[in-house]
Amino acid sequence: MSTHAPRTTRLALTEVGPAEKGQAADEVVVAVSPQFGVEQTETMVGISHADVLREAMAGIEEEGVTARVVRFSDTADLGQIGNRGAKLSGSGIAIGVQSRGTTLIHQADLVPLNNLELFPQAPLLDEEKFRAIGRNAARYAKGESPAPVTVENDEMARPKYQALAAVLHIKEMQSLDPDRRPTELAVEFTTEGDR
């Protein structure tokens, strides 16, 4: 039996200014919703936003692509977040993530309600899936056509988590700032407990 305390990854997101259109063709924007890493710090099934972001960024970087993180404060609509993130991405590809964990991969020349891959059942997404989503987003950025990330379908997930999803969405909506432009974020991870 291990005497090591469990590792905890902490996330610090620092605003560095208005997000501009990227010029690098080898980047993927990870576009996050208003409350991501702020008052809400984990998905609806308890995966920390630190782990969500760390795994998605690691998947992107494994493919030799750069990740850039942008917060949208004027909308909680995942299609808008992902599509507008893709329009800021030098490659035209973005991952959109809501605080509760619902995620998609978007492309700049698609309309907001159309996307490359949608993961609507946030309770079924774990760290491994977020890493795979990062890898696939990077592959799209490189012009590849990867096989979609597979996620199990659980018919009971919706009724089981519907009330919690509604509460988290309301909290996200209450934090909207319609006048605020997308903001570029510097990301720092610190790990504790691995001694």
PDB file of C-alpha atoms in Angstrom:
ATOM      1  CA  MET A   1       0.000   0.000   0.000  1.00  0.00           C
ATOM      2  CA  SER A   2       1.349   3.368  -1.016  1.00  0.00           C
ATOM      3  CA  THR A   3       2.002   5.988   1.630  1.00  0.00           C
ATOM      4  CA  HIS A   4       1.985   8.743  -0.959  1.00  0.00           C
ATOM      5  CA  ALA A   5      -0.771  11.342  -0.788  1.00  0.00           C
ATOM      6  CA  PRO A   6      -2.838  11.637  -3.961  1.00  0.00           C
ATOM      7  CA  ARG A   7      -1.541  14.142  -6.484  1.00  0.00           C
ATOM      8  CA  THR A   8      -3.559  17.286  -6.917  1.00  0.00           C
ATOM      9  CA  THR A   9      -3.146  19.515  -9.917  1.00  0.00           C
ATOM     10  CA  ARG A  10      -3.982  23.169  -9.381  1.00  0.00           C
ATOM     11  CA  LEU A  11      -4.760  25.549 -12.201  1.00  0.00           C
ATOM     12  CA  ALA A  12      -3.981  29.244 -12.447  1.00  0.00           C
ATOM     13  CA  LEU A  13      -5.506  31.116 -15.389  1.00  0.00           C
ATOM     14  CA  THR A  14      -4.156  34.653 -15.766  1.00  0.00           C
ATOM     15  CA  GLU A  15      -5.656  37.121 -18.210  1.00  0.00           C
ATOM     16  CA  VAL A  16      -2.981  38.557 -20.511  1.00  0.00           C
ATOM     17  CA  GLY A  17      -5.162  40.723 -22.757  1.00  0.00           C
ATOM     18  CA  PRO A  18      -7.715  40.636 -25.556  1.00  0.00           C
ATOM     19  CA  ALA A  19      -7.461  37.527 -27.717  1.00  0.00           C
ATOM     20  CA  GLU A  20      -6.405  38.240 -31.271  1.00  0.00           C
ATOM     21  CA  LYS A  21      -6.494  36.098 -34.397  1.00  0.00           C
ATOM     22  CA  GLY A  22      -3.560  33.683 -34.308  1.00  0.00           C
ATOM     23  CA  GLN A  23      -1.048  33.669 -37.141  1.00  0.00           C
ATOM     24  CA  ALA A  24       0.502  30.246 -36.532  1.00  0.00           C
ATOM     25  CA  ALA A  25      -0.980  27.495 -38.677  1.00  0.00           C
ATOM     26  CA  ASP A  26       0.125  24.952 -36.088  1.00  0.00           C
ATOM     27  CA  GLU A  27      -2.010  26.066 -33.162  1.00  0.00           C
ATOM     28  CA  VAL A  28      -5.301  24.939 -31.650  1.00  0.00           C
ATOM     29  CA  VAL A  29      -7.325  27.296 -29.474  1.00  0.00           C
ATOM     30  CA  VAL A  30      -8.911  25.817 -26.377  1.00  0.00           C
ATOM     31  CA  ALA A  31     -11.923  28.088 -25.907  1.00  0.00           C
ATOM     32  CA  VAL A  32     -13.449  28.010 -22.438  1.00  0.00           C
ATOM     33  CA  SER A  33     -16.713  29.350 -21.050  1.00  0.00           C
ATOM     34  CA  PRO A  34     -17.072  32.265 -18.567  1.00  0.00           C
ATOM     35  CA  GLN A  35     -16.922  30.236 -15.356  1.00  0.00           C
ATOM     36  CA  PHE A  36     -14.272  27.707 -16.398  1.00  0.00           C
ATOM     37  CA  GLY A  37     -11.605  27.713 -13.680  1.00  0.00           C
ATOM     38  CA  VAL A  38     -13.202  30.661 -11.888  1.00  0.00           C
ATOM     39  CA  GLU A  39     -16.035  29.899  -9.440  1.00  0.00           C
ATOM     40  CA  GLN A  40     -16.628  26.524 -11.078  1.00  0.00           C
ATOM     41  CA  THR A  41     -13.461  24.445 -10.930  1.00  0.00           C
ATOM     42  CA  GLU A  42     -14.609  20.974 -11.940  1.00  0.00           C
ATOM     43  CA  THR A  43     -16.944  19.275 -14.375  1.00  0.00           C
ATOM     44  CA  MET A  44     -20.328  17.943 -13.331  1.00  0.00           C
ATOM     45  CA  VAL A  45     -18.726  14.585 -12.454  1.00  0.00           C
ATOM     46  CA  GLY A  46     -15.862  16.061 -10.462  1.00  0.00           C
ATOM     47  CA  ILE A  47     -13.007  16.149 -12.970  1.00  0.00           C
ATOM     48  CA  SER A  48     -11.018  19.251 -12.112  1.00  0.00           C
ATOM     49  CA  HIS A  49     -10.737  21.932 -14.759  1.00  0.00           C
ATOM     50  CA  ALA A  50      -6.983  21.652 -14.208  1.00  0.00           C
ATOM     51  CA  ASP A  51      -7.085  18.042 -15.391  1.00  0.00           C
ATOM     52  CA  VAL A  52      -9.433  18.858 -18.279  1.00  0.00           C
ATOM     53  CA  LEU A  53      -7.124  21.566 -19.581  1.00  0.00           C
ATOM     54  CA  ARG A  54      -3.897  19.689 -18.816  1.00  0.00           C
ATOM     55  CA  GLU A  55      -5.062  16.596 -20.703  1.00  0.00           C
ATOM     56  CA  ALA A  56      -6.479  18.486 -23.698  1.00  0.00           C
ATOM     57  CA  MET A  57      -3.295  20.556 -24.005  1.00  0.00           C
ATOM     58  CA  ALA A  58      -1.112  17.454 -23.610  1.00  0.00           C
ATOM     59  CA  GLY A  59      -3.021  15.734 -26.410  1.00  0.00           C
ATOM     60  CA  ILE A  60      -2.522  18.749 -28.665  1.00  0.00           C
ATOM     61  CA  GLU A  61       1.190  18.944 -27.883  1.00  0.00           C
ATOM     62  CA  GLU A  62       1.692  15.200 -28.433  1.00  0.00           C
ATOM     63  CA  GLU A  63       0.828  15.879 -32.070  1.00  0.00           C
ATOM     64  CA  GLY A  64       3.427  18.650 -32.325  1.00  0.00           C
ATOM     65  CA  VAL A  65       0.811  21.431 -32.289  1.00  0.00           C
ATOM     66  CA  THR A  66       0.668  24.432 -29.964  1.00  0.00           C
ATOM     67  CA  ALA A  67      -2.266  25.080 -27.635  1.00  0.00           C
ATOM     68  CA  ARG A  68      -3.573  28.563 -26.845  1.00  0.00           C
ATOM     69  CA  VAL A  69      -6.333  29.184 -24.283  1.00  0.00           C
ATOM     70  CA  VAL A  70      -9.028  31.847 -24.704  1.00  0.00           C
ATOM     71  CA  ARG A  71     -11.970  32.663 -22.433  1.00  0.00           C
ATOM     72  CA  PHE A  72     -15.323  33.832 -23.799  1.00  0.00           C
ATOM     73  CA  SER A  73     -17.255  35.852 -21.218  1.00  0.00           C
ATOM     74  CA  ASP A  74     -20.145  37.009 -23.397  1.00  0.00           C
ATOM     75  CA  THR A  75     -21.728  33.632 -24.144  1.00  0.00           C
ATOM     76  CA  ALA A  76     -22.244  30.223 -22.551  1.00  0.00           C
ATOM     77  CA  ASP A  77     -23.364  28.669 -25.852  1.00  0.00           C
ATOM     78  CA  LEU A  78     -20.932  25.872 -26.666  1.00  0.00           C
ATOM     79  CA  GLY A  79     -21.413  26.173 -30.438  1.00  0.00           C
ATOM     80  CA  GLN A  80     -20.584  29.885 -30.291  1.00  0.00           C
ATOM     81  CA  ILE A  81     -17.614  29.363 -27.978  1.00  0.00           C
ATOM     82  CA  GLY A  82     -16.140  26.644 -30.185  1.00  0.00           C
ATOM     83  CA  ASN A  83     -16.819  28.391 -33.498  1.00  0.00           C
ATOM     84  CA  ARG A  84     -15.528  31.767 -32.372  1.00  0.00           C
ATOM     85  CA  GLY A  85     -12.496  30.067 -30.834  1.00  0.00           C
ATOM     86  CA  ALA A  86     -11.828  28.398 -34.193  1.00  0.00           C
ATOM     87  CA  LYS A  87     -12.027  31.785 -35.910  1.00  0.00           C
ATOM     88  CA  LEU A  88      -9.284  33.042 -33.554  1.00  0.00           C
ATOM     89  CA  SER A  89      -7.132  29.967 -34.143  1.00  0.00           C
ATOM     90  CA  GLY A  90      -4.324  30.194 -36.694  1.00  0.00           C
ATOM     91  CA  SER A  91      -5.215  26.700 -37.900  1.00  0.00           C
ATOM     92  CA  GLY A  92      -8.962  27.380 -37.844  1.00  0.00           C
ATOM     93  CA  ILE A  93      -9.474  24.589 -35.290  1.00  0.00           C
ATOM     94  CA  ALA A  94     -10.615  24.944 -31.675  1.00  0.00           C
ATOM     95  CA  ILE A  95     -11.826  22.875 -28.774  1.00  0.00           C
ATOM     96  CA  GLY A  96     -14.791  24.442 -26.968  1.00  0.00           C
ATOM     97  CA  VAL A  97     -15.360  23.515 -23.320  1.00  0.00           C
ATOM     98  CA  GLN A  98     -18.172  24.534 -20.981  1.00  0.00           C
ATOM     99  CA  SER A  99     -17.545  24.559 -17.229  1.00  0.00           C
ATOM    100  CA  ARG A 100     -19.768  21.518 -16.707  1.00  0.00           C
ATOM    101  CA  GLY A 101     -17.593  19.557 -19.191  1.00  0.00           C
ATOM    102  CA  THR A 102     -19.609  19.496 -22.398  1.00  0.00           C
ATOM    103  CA  THR A 103     -17.049  19.716 -25.186  1.00  0.00           C
ATOM    104  CA  LEU A 104     -16.696  19.915 -28.961  1.00  0.00           C
ATOM    105  CA  ILE A 105     -14.116  20.322 -31.694  1.00  0.00           C
ATOM    106  CA  HIS A 106     -14.946  23.137 -34.106  1.00  0.00           C
ATOM    107  CA  GLN A 107     -13.682  24.513 -37.397  1.00  0.00           C
ATOM    108  CA  ALA A 108     -13.733  28.174 -38.427  1.00  0.00           C
ATOM    109  CA  ASP A 109     -15.562  27.719 -41.735  1.00  0.00           C
ATOM    110  CA  LEU A 110     -18.496  25.855 -40.195  1.00  0.00           C
ATOM    111  CA  VAL A 111     -21.602  27.431 -38.683  1.00  0.00           C
ATOM    112  CA  PRO A 112     -21.870  27.394 -34.866  1.00  0.00           C
ATOM    113  CA  LEU A 113     -24.366  24.510 -34.735  1.00  0.00           C
ATOM    114  CA  ASN A 114     -22.246  22.367 -37.038  1.00  0.00           C
ATOM    115  CA  ASN A 115     -18.935  21.018 -35.769  1.00  0.00           C
ATOM    116  CA  LEU A 116     -16.308  18.355 -36.324  1.00  0.00           C
ATOM    117  CA  GLU A 117     -16.981  16.358 -33.144  1.00  0.00           C
ATOM    118  CA  LEU A 118     -19.498  16.891 -30.327  1.00  0.00           C
ATOM    119  CA  PHE A 119     -19.342  15.337 -26.854  1.00  0.00           C
ATOM    120  CA  PRO A 120     -22.739  16.259 -25.402  1.00  0.00           C
ATOM    121  CA  GLN A 121     -22.719  13.856 -22.467  1.00  0.00           C
ATOM    122  CA  ALA A 122     -20.250  15.502 -20.107  1.00  0.00           C
ATOM    123  CA  PRO A 123     -20.654  12.786 -17.420  1.00  0.00           C
ATOM    124  CA  LEU A 124     -19.047  10.276 -19.796  1.00  0.00           C
ATOM    125  CA  LEU A 125     -15.888  12.325 -20.389  1.00  0.00           C
ATOM    126  CA  ASP A 126     -12.824  11.427 -18.322  1.00  0.00           C
ATOM    127  CA  GLU A 127      -9.192  12.544 -18.434  1.00  0.00           C
ATOM    128  CA  GLU A 128      -8.353   9.999 -21.143  1.00  0.00           C
ATOM    129  CA  LYS A 129     -11.153  11.294 -23.386  1.00  0.00           C
ATOM    130  CA  PHE A 130     -10.045  14.911 -22.947  1.00  0.00           C
ATOM    131  CA  ARG A 131      -6.526  13.901 -24.006  1.00  0.00           C
ATOM    132  CA  ALA A 132      -7.912  12.074 -27.052  1.00  0.00           C
ATOM    133  CA  ILE A 133      -9.996  15.146 -27.928  1.00  0.00           C
ATOM    134  CA  GLY A 134      -6.816  17.241 -27.800  1.00  0.00           C
ATOM    135  CA  ARG A 135      -5.012  14.805 -30.093  1.00  0.00           C
ATOM    136  CA  ASN A 136      -7.856  14.806 -32.602  1.00  0.00           C
ATOM    137  CA  ALA A 137      -8.109  18.598 -32.630  1.00  0.00           C
ATOM    138  CA  ALA A 138      -4.381  18.756 -33.394  1.00  0.00           C
ATOM    139  CA  ARG A 139      -4.769  16.221 -36.197  1.00  0.00           C
ATOM    140  CA  TYR A 140      -7.532  18.324 -37.772  1.00  0.00           C
ATOM    141  CA  ALA A 141      -5.215  21.335 -37.474  1.00  0.00           C
ATOM    142  CA  LYS A 142      -2.583  19.390 -39.441  1.00  0.00           C
ATOM    143  CA  GLY A 143      -5.108  18.710 -42.206  1.00  0.00           C
ATOM    144  CA  GLU A 144      -5.690  15.095 -41.239  1.00  0.00           C
ATOM    145  CA  SER A 145      -9.054  13.321 -40.977  1.00  0.00           C
ATOM    146  CA  PRO A 146      -8.816  11.356 -37.724  1.00  0.00           C
ATOM    147  CA  ALA A 147     -11.333   8.763 -36.627  1.00  0.00           C
ATOM    148  CA  PRO A 148     -13.698  10.449 -34.159  1.00  0.00           C
ATOM    149  CA  VAL A 149     -13.039  10.009 -30.452  1.00  0.00           C
ATOM    150  CA  THR A 150     -15.319   7.247 -29.239  1.00  0.00           C
ATOM    151  CA  VAL A 151     -17.426   7.844 -26.152  1.00  0.00           C
ATOM    152  CA  GLU A 152     -19.839   5.368 -24.680  1.00  0.00           C
ATOM    153  CA  ASN A 153     -23.519   6.281 -24.804  1.00  0.00           C
ATOM    154  CA  ASP A 154     -25.406   6.096 -21.525  1.00  0.00           C
ATOM    155  CA  GLU A 155     -29.150   6.648 -21.890  1.00  0.00           C
ATOM    156  CA  MET A 156     -29.416   7.239 -18.148  1.00  0.00           C
ATOM    157  CA  ALA A 157     -26.804  10.015 -18.051  1.00  0.00           C
ATOM    158  CA  ARG A 158     -29.256  12.691 -19.171  1.00  0.00           C
ATOM    159  CA  PRO A 159     -31.991  12.023 -16.608  1.00  0.00           C
ATOM    160  CA  LYS A 160     -29.432  11.371 -13.869  1.00  0.00           C
ATOM    161  CA  TYR A 161     -27.540  14.645 -14.363  1.00  0.00           C
ATOM    162  CA  GLN A 162     -30.221  16.887 -15.928  1.00  0.00           C
ATOM    163  CA  ALA A 163     -30.959  18.893 -12.781  1.00  0.00           C
ATOM    164  CA  LEU A 164     -27.269  19.426 -11.990  1.00  0.00           C
ATOM    165  CA  ALA A 165     -26.579  20.427 -15.599  1.00  0.00           C
ATOM    166  CA  ALA A 166     -29.353  23.013 -15.392  1.00  0.00           C
ATOM    167  CA  VAL A 167     -27.998  24.483 -12.157  1.00  0.00           C
ATOM    168  CA  LEU A 168     -24.470  24.731 -13.567  1.00  0.00           C
ATOM    169  CA  HIS A 169     -25.765  26.323 -16.767  1.00  0.00           C
ATOM    170  CA  ILE A 170     -27.714  28.917 -14.791  1.00  0.00           C
ATOM    171  CA  LYS A 171     -24.567  29.791 -12.811  1.00  0.00           C
ATOM    172  CA  GLU A 172     -22.648  30.157 -16.065  1.00  0.00           C
ATOM    173  CA  MET A 173     -25.388  32.374 -17.548  1.00  0.00           C
ATOM    174  CA  GLN A 174     -25.404  34.608 -14.470  1.00  0.00           C
ATOM    175  CA  SER A 175     -21.735  35.413 -14.980  1.00  0.00           C
ATOM    176  CA  LEU A 176     -22.039  36.590 -18.595  1.00  0.00           C
ATOM    177  CA  ASP A 177     -20.566  39.954 -19.503  1.00  0.00           C
ATOM    178  CA  PRO A 178     -21.954  40.854 -22.942  1.00  0.00           C
ATOM    179  CA  ASP A 179     -19.504  43.738 -23.405  1.00  0.00           C
ATOM    180  CA  ARG A 180     -16.353  41.752 -22.714  1.00  0.00           C
ATOM    181  CA  ARG A 181     -14.159  40.641 -25.602  1.00  0.00           C
ATOM    182  CA  PRO A 182     -12.526  37.193 -25.688  1.00  0.00           C
ATOM    183  CA  THR A 183      -9.514  37.122 -23.382  1.00  0.00           C
ATOM    184  CA  GLU A 184      -6.195  35.346 -23.869  1.00  0.00           C
ATOM    185  CA  LEU A 185      -5.212  33.300 -20.817  1.00  0.00           C
ATOM    186  CA  ALA A 186      -1.800  32.258 -19.534  1.00  0.00           C
ATOM    187  CA  VAL A 187      -2.008  28.775 -18.023  1.00  0.00           C
ATOM    188  CA  GLU A 188      -0.003  27.487 -15.090  1.00  0.00           C
ATOM    189  CA  PHE A 189      -0.285  24.055 -13.502  1.00  0.00           C
ATOM    190  CA  THR A 190       1.127  23.160 -10.118  1.00  0.00           C
ATOM    191  CA  THR A 191       1.078  19.680  -8.671  1.00  0.00           C
ATOM    192  CA  GLU A 192       0.866  19.005  -4.961  1.00  0.00           C
ATOM    193  CA  GLY A 193       0.902  15.869  -2.881  1.00  0.00           C
ATOM    194  CA  ASP A 194       3.494  13.867  -4.860  1.00  0.00           C
ATOM    195  CA  ARG A 195       6.058  13.514  -2.086  1.00  0.00           C
TER     196      ARG A 195
END
